[in-house]
Amino acid sequence: METTSTPTHCPYCALQCGMNLSPTPEGGVEVTERVDFPVNRGALCGKGRTAPAVLSSRVRLTSPLVRSGGTLVPATWDEALDRIAGELGAIRAGHGPDALGVFGGGGLTNEKAYTLGKFARVVLGTSQIDYNGRFCMSSAAAGGIKAFGLDRGLPFPLEDIPKTGCVILVGSNLAETMPPALRFFSELRENGGTLIVVDPRRTRTAEQADLHLMPRPGTDLALALGLLHLVVAEGRVDEEYVRERTSGWEEARAAAMAHWPEHVERITGVSVPQLREAMRLFCEPEAAMVLTARGPEQQSKGTDTVGAWINLCLATGRAGRPLSGYGCLTGQGNGQGGREHGQKADQLPGYRKLDDPAARRHVAEVWGVNPDSLPGPGRSAYELLDALGTDIRSLLLMASNPVVSAPRAAHIEERLKSLDFLAVCDVVLSETAALADVVLPVTQWAEETGTMTSLEGRVLLRQRAITPPAGVRSDLEVLHELAARLGVEKGFPTDPEEVFEELRRASAGGPADYSGITYRRLVEENGVFWPCPAPSPTPEGAGAVGGAGAVGEAATVTGAGAAVDDGGGADGEDTGFDVFLEDPAHDDAGTVRPGGVLPGTVHPGTPRLFLDRFATDDGRARFVPVSHRPAAEEPDEEYPVFLTTGRVVAQYQSGAQTRRVDELNAAAPGPFVELHPRLAARLGAAEGDPLAVVSRRGRAVAPARITTGIRPDTVFMPFHWPGEGRANTLTNPALDPTSRMPEFKVCAVRVEIAGA
C-alpha cells in the first residue's frame, strides 16, 4: 500500500485549512495533521476532520441520472451529455441565448469558475450567469471597491490580527463557522489587545470578547455611524491621514453627525456608555481593525453598512497602515476566487468589469473571439433564480443547492420546477439535484487538482490525492464535452493546469492579477497572495508592471539582470518592491510564456495591500457618505419579532454534504428556534416544544432552544436543513441596490406553538 501523504486543503470554508491526506488499508483516505500551513497550523474543525466521509460511494453519486417518466434513472455519460446539449441547443434556437441560465458556486475551483464563465459567454452566448457567492460577501465587495478601488476580503494576512491593538468583529460567529481562526483572536487578547464583538446573540465568539454589543438586527449601520460621531465629537479623527490619504471626508462627517449617541441608542438598543467604551477601545491603540461578516452584509443596506465601518477606519487612520484596516471574513471555500474569474453576472477574469471595452478586448483576445460577441452583464443571483421558468427556460447549475440556500426558498423551489429543463452537476443528490432532468456526478476536492483563493487573498493549490470512482468525471470534462456537442471543439481543456495557464493570461493586468502565479510556486511557497503580476522587460521608463495598488504606476525594467523598482507610491513614497530579474520568461512581444517566469524573476505576491496607495485613480481612499435606514421589513403588530439566521459548527451551508456525515449529524441533528426566556414565557413554550415561525413568505417548524444569549425581541434559526424546518422559507429577498445581496439576516416573523 502507498504510504505517502498528499498535502492539500479542506473542502469547506474560506480558511482553506491545510491538511494531509493519507491512504488507509481499506483503500480510502484519512485526514492527518499538516502543521506547515500558517492559517491553521494543523488544527481542524470537525467538518474538516470528517471530510473524507463524503468521498464514500455510499453517500455520493457515481452514475449520471436522467429523468424518465418522472423518475431519475441511471444513464450513460453519452446519454446524459447528449440530452443536456440537445435541450440547451433547442431552447437557444427557439428562444435565444438569454433563455439559457447558468448558476455556479463559491466552492468551485478557480479553474472551474473561470471555465464556467467562459462556457456561458462563448459557447452558450448567454448573459444569464451568476453564482451563490452573491449571497456571501457581495456587499463587502461593493463597499471595498467604492472606498479602496479594490475588493479583496482581507487586505492583510490573518497572522496580523494578534499583533494589532483592537479588533471590532461585526456579525461573525467564527468560533462556529471557522473554528481554527479563533486562535488569532485569542492570541490578540493574550498580547494585550482587545476584541469587540457586535452580534444580537451571545455566541461562542461573543463569549471571548472584552466587549459584546447586542444591537437589534438590521441596525449595524446606525451603530457604525454612532461610533464615528463619537470619534469626531471627542477629537479622535486622524486629521493628517484624512488630509493626505482620503477624499470625501466632509460629506461623510456631516452624515455621521446626524447620528448622535442617544439617537443611536434608541435605534440599536446599545447603550451610550457601551458606545463610548467601544470607541475608546478602538481609538486608543496605535493600530486597530474592523472585520465584518454576513451579519451586517446580508442586508438590503449591506453596502452602506460596510461603507460606514470603512469610514470609521478611514477617519481614525486605520486603513492602509501596518496591522490596521478593514477586512471581510469570506465564508465559502472559494468565495473570493469564485467571483474574480467570470462566473459573476458583471465580471470577466481578473476581476475585470464586463461592461469595460478594454477588459472585453483583453479577455476576448485570450479566448480567441470577437469582443462584440461577448454578452453584457446579466441578472444577479436572486433575480436570475426568480426569472426561472419565465424569461429563462433552462438552467445549468454547478455546486449549489438553492432549494435550501436561497431566500424565499419555497418560491425558488417552484421556479426551479417550472423550468423547461434543469441540469445539475454535484457530488451528492442535493435537494436541488433531485428536481433536475439530468444529474451529473462530478469529482470532489480530494479527487482533483485545482486552485482556491482563501479569505486572505492567498491562492492555494489543492492536489489530487485519490482516484475518483468509475463513472465520475470532473466539471472541466463536463464543460469540454458540452462545448464540443454545441459546436465549440477547442478552448475548453480538461487539464486544470492548462486552464490555469490561460487564466493567468486572462487575468494579467486586471485588479486580481494572477499572471505571476504558477502551480510550482503554489507548492513551493504554500500559496501566493494576489495581485501577483508577471514582470515583463520594457524599455526604461516605458511601462508599468503593477496591479491593484500593489506596485507603483511607474515600475520599469531596465533589462535582463536588472532590478525592478516600483517607482514609488503616493507622494513619492518607496513601496519597497524590488525584484531581481535573471531571465524573464516572456516572448519578444511581452506575452507571458506557459509555465510562468523562471526562478529569481517573480513578483513576491502582495500579502498586504494599500500600504503606499489605494487602488483608485489618485491613490486616495474614498469616504462614502451614508445614513441609517430601516430594514426592508420591520416588526409590526402581525409579525412582532425579528428573525436572524446563521450556521452551527457541525454543519456547512445548505448541508448537502455535511448532512451525510454521521458524526456531524450526531452533533447537530436538525434545525431549532433559539429564543429568549421572556419570549418563551409569553408563548408558553418550554425547551424542545415545536415552534412555528411564520413570515410573509411562509412557515417553518423546529424545536425551541431557550437561552438568555439572544435578544428578547429576536429569534435565530440555522439554515442548513430542508423541509419543514427550512429557515430560508422565511427570509426576505429584498435586495441591496448596489450589491444585489438579499436581506437574509433580518425579517419580521411571529412565533407560536406549532399546532396550537
mmCIF file of C-alpha atoms in Angstrom, residues 175-307:
data_model
loop_
_atom_site.group_PDB
_atom_site.id
_atom_site.type_symbol
_atom_site.label_atom_id
_atom_site.label_comp_id
_atom_site.label_asym_id
_atom_site.label_seq_id
_atom_site.Cartn_x
_atom_site.Cartn_y
_atom_site.Cartn_z
ATOM 1 C CA ALA A 175 -15.932 30.126 16.714
ATOM 2 C CA GLU A 176 -18.554 28.005 14.926
ATOM 3 C CA THR A 177 -18.179 28.975 11.269
ATOM 4 C CA MET A 178 -14.362 28.738 11.073
ATOM 5 C CA PRO A 179 -13.113 27.484 14.464
ATOM 6 C CA PRO A 180 -9.368 27.328 13.672
ATOM 7 C CA ALA A 181 -9.409 31.105 13.142
ATOM 8 C CA LEU A 182 -10.429 31.750 16.720
ATOM 9 C CA ARG A 183 -6.848 31.286 17.901
ATOM 10 C CA PHE A 184 -5.810 34.517 16.147
ATOM 11 C CA PHE A 185 -8.259 36.423 18.334
ATOM 12 C CA SER A 186 -7.249 34.512 21.468
ATOM 13 C CA GLU A 187 -3.636 35.446 20.733
ATOM 14 C CA LEU A 188 -4.725 39.059 20.212
ATOM 15 C CA ARG A 189 -6.072 39.160 23.763
ATOM 16 C CA GLU A 190 -3.050 37.297 25.158
ATOM 17 C CA ASN A 191 -0.890 40.024 23.605
ATOM 18 C CA GLY A 192 -2.851 42.743 25.398
ATOM 19 C CA GLY A 193 -5.213 43.647 22.560
ATOM 20 C CA THR A 194 -8.977 43.854 22.865
ATOM 21 C CA LEU A 195 -11.812 42.162 20.986
ATOM 22 C CA ILE A 196 -15.206 43.827 20.481
ATOM 23 C CA VAL A 197 -17.952 41.601 19.082
ATOM 24 C CA VAL A 198 -21.122 43.019 17.542
ATOM 25 C CA ASP A 199 -23.906 40.427 17.417
ATOM 26 C CA PRO A 200 -27.552 40.217 18.595
ATOM 27 C CA ARG A 201 -26.687 36.797 20.063
ATOM 28 C CA ARG A 202 -24.184 35.873 22.738
ATOM 29 C CA THR A 203 -22.438 33.325 20.559
ATOM 30 C CA ARG A 204 -19.374 31.252 21.350
ATOM 31 C CA THR A 205 -17.400 34.032 19.684
ATOM 32 C CA ALA A 206 -19.054 36.785 21.705
ATOM 33 C CA GLU A 207 -18.152 34.900 24.880
ATOM 34 C CA GLN A 208 -14.485 35.536 24.029
ATOM 35 C CA ALA A 209 -14.947 39.295 23.709
ATOM 36 C CA ASP A 210 -13.793 42.062 26.017
ATOM 37 C CA LEU A 211 -16.934 43.953 24.992
ATOM 38 C CA HIS A 212 -20.076 42.475 23.422
ATOM 39 C CA LEU A 213 -22.534 44.842 21.750
ATOM 40 C CA MET A 214 -26.004 43.347 21.050
ATOM 41 C CA PRO A 215 -27.780 45.627 18.556
ATOM 42 C CA ARG A 216 -31.221 44.990 17.131
ATOM 43 C CA PRO A 217 -30.939 43.071 13.851
ATOM 44 C CA GLY A 218 -30.596 45.436 10.914
ATOM 45 C CA THR A 219 -29.106 48.357 12.865
ATOM 46 C CA ASP A 220 -25.368 47.786 12.340
ATOM 47 C CA LEU A 221 -25.284 50.823 10.033
ATOM 48 C CA ALA A 222 -26.555 53.132 12.768
ATOM 49 C CA LEU A 223 -24.089 51.614 15.234
ATOM 50 C CA ALA A 224 -21.095 52.344 12.994
ATOM 51 C CA LEU A 225 -22.319 55.887 12.372
ATOM 52 C CA GLY A 226 -22.760 56.425 16.106
ATOM 53 C CA LEU A 227 -19.170 55.385 16.743
ATOM 54 C CA LEU A 228 -17.950 57.723 14.003
ATOM 55 C CA HIS A 229 -19.979 60.558 15.546
ATOM 56 C CA LEU A 230 -18.168 59.967 18.845
ATOM 57 C CA VAL A 231 -14.791 59.885 17.093
ATOM 58 C CA VAL A 232 -15.499 63.347 15.701
ATOM 59 C CA ALA A 233 -17.049 64.740 18.880
ATOM 60 C CA GLU A 234 -14.134 63.638 21.042
ATOM 61 C CA GLY A 235 -11.431 64.890 18.676
ATOM 62 C CA ARG A 236 -10.059 61.479 17.723
ATOM 63 C CA VAL A 237 -10.025 61.999 13.927
ATOM 64 C CA ASP A 238 -6.567 61.468 12.402
ATOM 65 C CA GLU A 239 -6.618 64.788 10.556
ATOM 66 C CA GLU A 240 -3.251 64.353 8.862
ATOM 67 C CA TYR A 241 -4.166 60.930 7.490
ATOM 68 C CA VAL A 242 -7.579 62.139 6.322
ATOM 69 C CA ARG A 243 -5.969 65.102 4.570
ATOM 70 C CA GLU A 244 -3.159 63.156 2.867
ATOM 71 C CA ARG A 245 -4.739 59.788 2.039
ATOM 72 C CA THR A 246 -8.501 60.236 1.621
ATOM 73 C CA SER A 247 -11.196 62.297 -0.095
ATOM 74 C CA GLY A 248 -14.866 62.987 0.648
ATOM 75 C CA TRP A 249 -14.483 63.429 4.407
ATOM 76 C CA GLU A 250 -16.676 66.488 4.871
ATOM 77 C CA GLU A 251 -19.744 64.834 3.348
ATOM 78 C CA ALA A 252 -19.230 61.623 5.349
ATOM 79 C CA ARG A 253 -18.625 63.620 8.507
ATOM 80 C CA ALA A 254 -21.867 65.565 8.057
ATOM 81 C CA ALA A 255 -23.819 62.321 7.589
ATOM 82 C CA ALA A 256 -22.303 60.790 10.722
ATOM 83 C CA MET A 257 -23.023 63.836 12.877
ATOM 84 C CA ALA A 258 -26.751 63.248 12.383
ATOM 85 C CA HIS A 259 -26.329 60.048 14.427
ATOM 86 C CA TRP A 260 -25.685 61.306 17.956
ATOM 87 C CA PRO A 261 -25.243 58.690 20.700
ATOM 88 C CA GLU A 262 -28.679 58.921 22.301
ATOM 89 C CA HIS A 263 -30.335 58.639 18.884
ATOM 90 C CA VAL A 264 -28.219 55.592 18.067
ATOM 91 C CA GLU A 265 -29.073 54.029 21.430
ATOM 92 C CA ARG A 266 -32.785 54.296 20.588
ATOM 93 C CA ILE A 267 -32.249 52.712 17.164
ATOM 94 C CA THR A 268 -29.853 49.923 18.139
ATOM 95 C CA GLY A 269 -30.571 49.202 21.789
ATOM 96 C CA VAL A 270 -26.848 49.591 22.526
ATOM 97 C CA SER A 271 -26.362 51.953 25.472
ATOM 98 C CA VAL A 272 -24.442 55.207 25.229
ATOM 99 C CA PRO A 273 -21.823 54.050 27.787
ATOM 100 C CA GLN A 274 -21.190 50.934 25.673
ATOM 101 C CA LEU A 275 -20.847 53.065 22.548
ATOM 102 C CA ARG A 276 -18.322 55.293 24.288
ATOM 103 C CA GLU A 277 -16.371 52.306 25.604
ATOM 104 C CA ALA A 278 -16.242 50.719 22.138
ATOM 105 C CA MET A 279 -14.993 53.964 20.618
ATOM 106 C CA ARG A 280 -12.318 54.314 23.322
ATOM 107 C CA LEU A 281 -11.074 50.725 22.943
ATOM 108 C CA PHE A 282 -10.869 51.136 19.174
ATOM 109 C CA CYS A 283 -9.133 54.518 19.143
ATOM 110 C CA GLU A 284 -6.566 54.215 21.934
ATOM 111 C CA PRO A 285 -4.172 51.645 20.404
ATOM 112 C CA GLU A 286 -1.784 52.623 17.639
ATOM 113 C CA ALA A 287 -3.330 50.007 15.320
ATOM 114 C CA ALA A 288 -6.828 48.524 15.032
ATOM 115 C CA MET A 289 -9.052 46.599 12.622
ATOM 116 C CA VAL A 290 -12.711 46.195 11.713
ATOM 117 C CA LEU A 291 -13.746 42.810 10.341
ATOM 118 C CA THR A 292 -17.256 42.186 9.040
ATOM 119 C CA ALA A 293 -19.094 39.023 8.047
ATOM 120 C CA ARG A 294 -22.573 38.081 6.927
ATOM 121 C CA GLY A 295 -24.366 39.799 9.826
ATOM 122 C CA PRO A 296 -24.026 43.378 8.530
ATOM 123 C CA GLU A 297 -23.534 42.362 4.898
ATOM 124 C CA GLN A 298 -26.638 40.231 4.253
ATOM 125 C CA GLN A 299 -28.937 43.219 4.491
ATOM 126 C CA SER A 300 -30.754 45.362 1.957
ATOM 127 C CA LYS A 301 -28.391 48.155 3.026
ATOM 128 C CA GLY A 302 -25.320 45.939 3.355
ATOM 129 C CA THR A 303 -23.095 48.016 1.072
ATOM 130 C CA ASP A 304 -23.820 51.196 3.033
ATOM 131 C CA THR A 305 -23.278 49.337 6.305
ATOM 132 C CA VAL A 306 -19.860 48.153 5.174
ATOM 133 C CA GLY A 307 -19.184 51.701 3.985
#
